[in-house]
Amino acid sequence: MGIGWANLLTEKRNKKELQCTDRWGTDEFDSKEATRTEYKPPAGSAGGKDKDNLIYSYDFEVDNNALTLKQTFSALVIAVIMFCVVCSTVLIYQFKSFLQVEFIEIGVPSQLSATCASLLNLVQIYIFKFLYQFVSTFLNDFENHRTVTEHEDSMISKLTIFTFFNTYISFFYIAFVAGSISVYTDADDDAISNQCGYTGCMAMLGENLLIVLVMSLTSDKIVEFIILPTVHAMGLDNLNWETIKRIACCQCCASGDSGGSKADMEVIENYRMSPYDFSQRLSDYTTLFMSLIHL
């Protein structure tokens, strides 16, 4: 029954895809797509400037061997960063074991150590997320993809894989590792419990999921609806010497275009707004993707 339903759904999707391809004229779009202006062709490529017609030709050749080597290097760098995420996660829960023993000795409920570990894990997630944005952008530009589709697909793969790993490595650690690691007191060598504590791994896993989900969604919305609009209103998204002087004179929110009409002011304000580019779309869809997985 399930197999038949899956086949029916797949056939329906393929039919819809063919209809859209025919309607929008996107058949063989990838093979006919124009070259990115940022693309750096290999030496001796057929593309370049036409001296007779003074136009640019974008029919560049692609060095597949160089691209493969660059993608291999990117994969190694990403693997190293993932290893650092694993090491930091292990250190966090080793610190959690230390807090668990200390809390018992001073009479504090040991379950609070799990809360501290979840908060530290949340900080770790955001630190690596911030650093990886720069690393992934550099690696994607370094790979030098010819078309916009290839460039965006590579960026999506990098961010999706790492974001999933960075967010969920602690959940896998709690579910499969923490329960098998014993925690000892300083007085003797008898194990008092495992890293999950007396409440068990399921309770600790649920608490970690709740803290990561709620705090990540809350922080993303604060950044999107409060911090970024404030930064844009103050003109800090394009920081220069004139902006610094306006801030110093407490004129960051003042407008010098008081002579225009209301419609003109709206056009100017819309022009000054930051564009909703690929990186912003990718960030929003990645957040949505992680939220759906959480649920």
XYZ file of C-alpha atoms in Angstrom:
295
model
C 0.000 0.000 0.000
C 2.737 2.434 0.984
C 4.858 1.540 -2.059
C 1.920 2.071 -4.406
C 1.117 5.448 -2.826
C 4.767 6.523 -3.119
C 4.924 5.514 -6.815
C 1.671 7.357 -7.530
C 2.952 10.488 -5.817
C 6.261 10.306 -7.709
C 4.547 9.912 -11.084
C 2.226 12.826 -10.341
C 5.183 15.007 -9.379
C 7.108 14.057 -12.548
C 4.089 14.877 -14.694
C 3.690 18.260 -13.005
C 7.408 18.950 -13.452
C 7.236 18.220 -17.195
C 4.207 20.491 -17.567
C 5.972 23.356 -15.795
C 9.143 22.791 -17.826
C 7.178 23.023 -21.081
C 5.185 26.066 -19.936
C 8.184 28.035 -18.650
C 10.594 26.987 -21.411
C 13.234 25.695 -18.998
C 14.044 22.466 -20.816
C 17.793 21.764 -20.573
C 18.159 24.985 -18.591
C 21.327 23.864 -16.804
C 23.192 23.078 -20.029
C 22.147 26.359 -21.683
C 22.590 28.617 -18.660
C 24.822 31.657 -19.074
C 28.149 31.928 -17.290
C 28.460 33.899 -14.059
C 30.228 37.226 -14.366
C 32.409 36.234 -11.378
C 33.582 33.056 -13.109
C 37.325 32.907 -13.773
C 37.924 30.788 -16.893
C 41.007 28.587 -17.147
C 43.929 29.683 -19.266
C 43.334 29.039 -22.960
C 39.550 28.964 -22.627
C 37.438 29.770 -25.682
C 35.565 32.509 -23.848
C 36.715 36.077 -23.564
C 36.516 39.311 -25.430
C 35.725 39.426 -29.132
C 38.095 42.064 -30.543
C 36.087 42.486 -33.761
C 32.635 43.042 -32.261
C 33.836 44.405 -28.876
C 31.532 42.095 -26.950
C 32.151 39.411 -24.393
C 31.649 35.742 -25.104
C 30.471 33.603 -22.177
C 30.961 30.204 -23.753
C 33.776 29.243 -21.382
C 35.260 25.836 -20.919
C 35.385 24.253 -17.460
C 38.442 22.526 -16.007
C 36.727 19.568 -14.346
C 39.946 18.266 -12.790
C 40.623 21.589 -11.062
C 37.002 21.780 -9.934
C 37.200 18.281 -8.454
C 40.390 19.126 -6.570
C 38.862 22.317 -5.192
C 35.698 20.493 -4.110
C 37.846 17.840 -2.402
C 39.725 20.567 -0.547
C 36.402 22.139 0.500
C 35.156 18.775 1.769
C 38.319 18.334 3.847
C 37.965 21.796 5.372
C 34.308 21.150 6.215
C 35.259 17.772 7.739
C 37.838 19.499 9.959
C 35.239 22.011 11.142
C 32.794 19.191 11.856
C 35.486 17.442 13.886
C 35.911 20.640 15.907
C 32.146 20.646 16.526
C 32.336 17.064 17.800
C 35.261 17.896 20.110
C 33.493 20.937 21.536
C 30.330 18.892 22.116
C 32.291 16.237 24.001
C 33.978 18.927 26.112
C 30.621 20.501 26.949
C 29.220 17.230 28.274
C 32.421 16.457 30.130
C 31.945 19.803 31.839
C 28.342 18.789 32.436
C 29.611 15.694 34.299
C 31.796 17.931 36.465
C 28.829 20.183 37.266
C 26.678 17.138 37.985
C 29.074 15.975 40.721
C 29.575 19.468 42.132
C 25.838 20.145 42.310
C 25.257 16.901 44.213
C 27.973 17.737 46.719
C 26.608 21.223 47.459
C 22.975 20.095 47.528
C 21.830 21.587 44.213
C 19.595 19.419 41.981
C 21.904 17.673 39.524
C 19.348 18.127 36.716
C 20.450 21.764 36.464
C 23.732 20.551 34.991
C 21.792 19.369 31.932
C 20.263 22.840 31.552
C 23.711 24.432 31.730
C 24.988 21.981 29.107
C 22.073 22.783 26.784
C 22.722 26.523 27.079
C 26.422 26.002 26.377
C 25.485 23.826 23.420
C 23.278 26.625 22.089
C 26.189 29.074 22.338
C 28.399 26.552 20.528
C 25.853 26.182 17.725
C 25.748 29.921 17.103
C 29.506 30.388 17.274
C 30.152 27.701 14.667
C 27.212 28.910 12.585
C 28.667 32.425 12.491
C 32.171 31.230 11.631
C 30.960 28.764 9.014
C 29.121 31.475 7.078
C 32.449 33.072 6.213
C 34.179 29.754 5.563
C 31.428 28.407 3.293
C 31.291 31.643 1.282
C 35.052 31.577 0.774
C 35.069 27.896 -0.212
C 32.180 28.322 -2.627
C 33.871 31.260 -4.350
C 37.149 29.328 -4.363
C 35.516 26.427 -6.244
C 34.760 28.856 -9.092
C 31.474 27.439 -10.426
C 30.572 28.452 -13.965
C 26.824 29.072 -13.619
C 24.627 30.648 -10.990
C 22.709 27.384 -10.513
C 25.878 25.412 -9.812
C 27.105 28.130 -7.466
C 23.845 28.221 -5.494
C 23.425 24.431 -5.409
C 26.926 24.053 -3.982
C 26.237 26.704 -1.327
C 22.938 25.072 -0.383
C 24.630 21.693 0.037
C 27.385 23.135 2.217
C 25.058 25.045 4.516
C 22.385 22.372 4.807
C 24.798 19.561 5.667
C 26.776 21.578 8.205
C 23.719 23.215 9.790
C 22.110 19.822 10.318
C 25.331 18.395 11.778
C 26.037 21.415 13.973
C 22.502 21.509 15.366
C 21.897 17.804 15.940
C 25.270 16.402 17.001
C 24.394 17.041 20.653
C 21.110 15.139 20.263
C 22.896 12.117 18.850
C 25.471 12.343 21.643
C 22.757 12.338 24.324
C 20.800 9.528 22.675
C 23.663 7.134 21.924
C 26.730 8.120 23.983
C 25.850 9.943 27.203
C 23.984 6.991 28.713
C 27.035 4.729 28.499
C 29.485 7.152 30.197
C 29.601 6.843 33.982
C 30.057 9.778 36.329
C 32.118 9.273 39.510
C 32.416 11.167 42.774
C 35.705 12.323 44.246
C 35.192 10.332 47.431
C 35.330 6.897 45.863
C 35.354 5.161 42.537
C 31.701 4.138 42.593
C 29.691 5.492 39.718
C 26.799 7.637 40.904
C 25.073 7.752 37.505
C 25.747 8.319 33.834
C 25.961 11.653 32.019
C 22.197 11.723 31.543
C 21.632 11.943 35.313
C 18.967 10.318 37.419
C 16.096 11.492 35.207
C 17.377 9.477 32.233
C 18.456 10.312 28.711
C 14.960 10.898 27.331
C 14.283 13.717 29.799
C 17.653 15.277 29.063
C 17.087 14.915 25.324
C 13.664 16.566 25.559
C 15.038 19.469 27.578
C 17.886 19.993 25.121
C 15.458 19.927 22.185
C 13.166 22.461 23.855
C 15.960 24.895 24.712
C 17.622 24.708 21.281
C 14.315 25.011 19.383
C 12.813 27.865 21.400
C 15.994 29.887 21.761
C 17.070 29.479 18.131
C 13.671 30.552 16.775
C 13.455 33.435 19.236
C 16.934 34.732 18.474
C 16.370 34.488 14.703
C 13.177 36.541 14.941
C 14.804 39.131 17.208
C 17.599 39.549 14.664
C 15.192 39.669 11.709
C 12.520 41.993 13.106
C 14.392 44.145 15.647
C 18.159 44.245 15.180
C 18.367 44.338 11.363
C 15.637 47.021 10.922
C 17.327 49.109 13.625
C 20.713 48.745 11.953
C 19.212 49.720 8.601
C 17.357 52.695 10.076
C 20.624 53.961 11.559
C 22.423 53.431 8.252
C 24.892 50.968 9.729
C 24.413 48.395 6.970
C 26.580 50.615 4.742
C 28.869 52.121 7.346
C 31.062 55.003 6.162
C 32.524 58.250 7.450
C 29.335 60.222 6.768
C 27.285 57.714 8.752
C 29.703 57.920 11.669
C 29.389 61.727 11.704
C 25.588 61.493 11.654
C 25.632 59.087 14.599
C 28.035 61.347 16.505
C 25.694 64.317 15.925
C 22.617 62.266 16.943
C 21.201 62.558 13.435
C 21.155 58.864 12.580
C 17.389 58.818 12.198
C 17.013 62.268 10.659
C 16.160 62.596 7.002
C 17.630 65.256 4.777
C 15.059 64.825 2.003
C 12.299 66.929 3.558
C 11.612 68.819 0.344
C 10.153 65.913 -1.624
C 6.612 64.621 -1.762
C 5.388 61.640 0.207
C 5.478 59.403 -2.872
C 9.038 60.478 -3.635
C 10.046 59.775 -0.060
C 8.562 56.282 -0.295
C 10.492 55.616 -3.512
C 13.725 56.824 -1.930
C 13.116 54.749 1.204
C 12.402 51.621 -0.854
C 15.546 52.238 -2.895
C 17.622 52.459 0.281
C 16.304 49.178 1.625
C 18.731 46.269 1.505
C 17.893 43.739 -1.256
C 16.490 40.322 -0.424
C 19.352 38.431 -2.046
C 20.286 34.758 -2.294
C 22.076 34.642 1.068
C 19.006 35.979 2.882
C 16.678 33.577 1.099
C 19.012 30.699 1.887
C 19.181 31.706 5.553
C 15.377 31.852 5.814
C 14.871 28.508 4.092
C 17.583 26.895 6.223
C 15.851 28.119 9.380
C 12.538 26.763 8.076
C 14.178 23.447 7.191
C 15.671 23.042 10.675
C 12.357 24.028 12.316
C 10.467 21.363 10.360
C 13.033 18.745 11.381
C 12.677 19.808 15.019
C 8.911 19.372 14.799
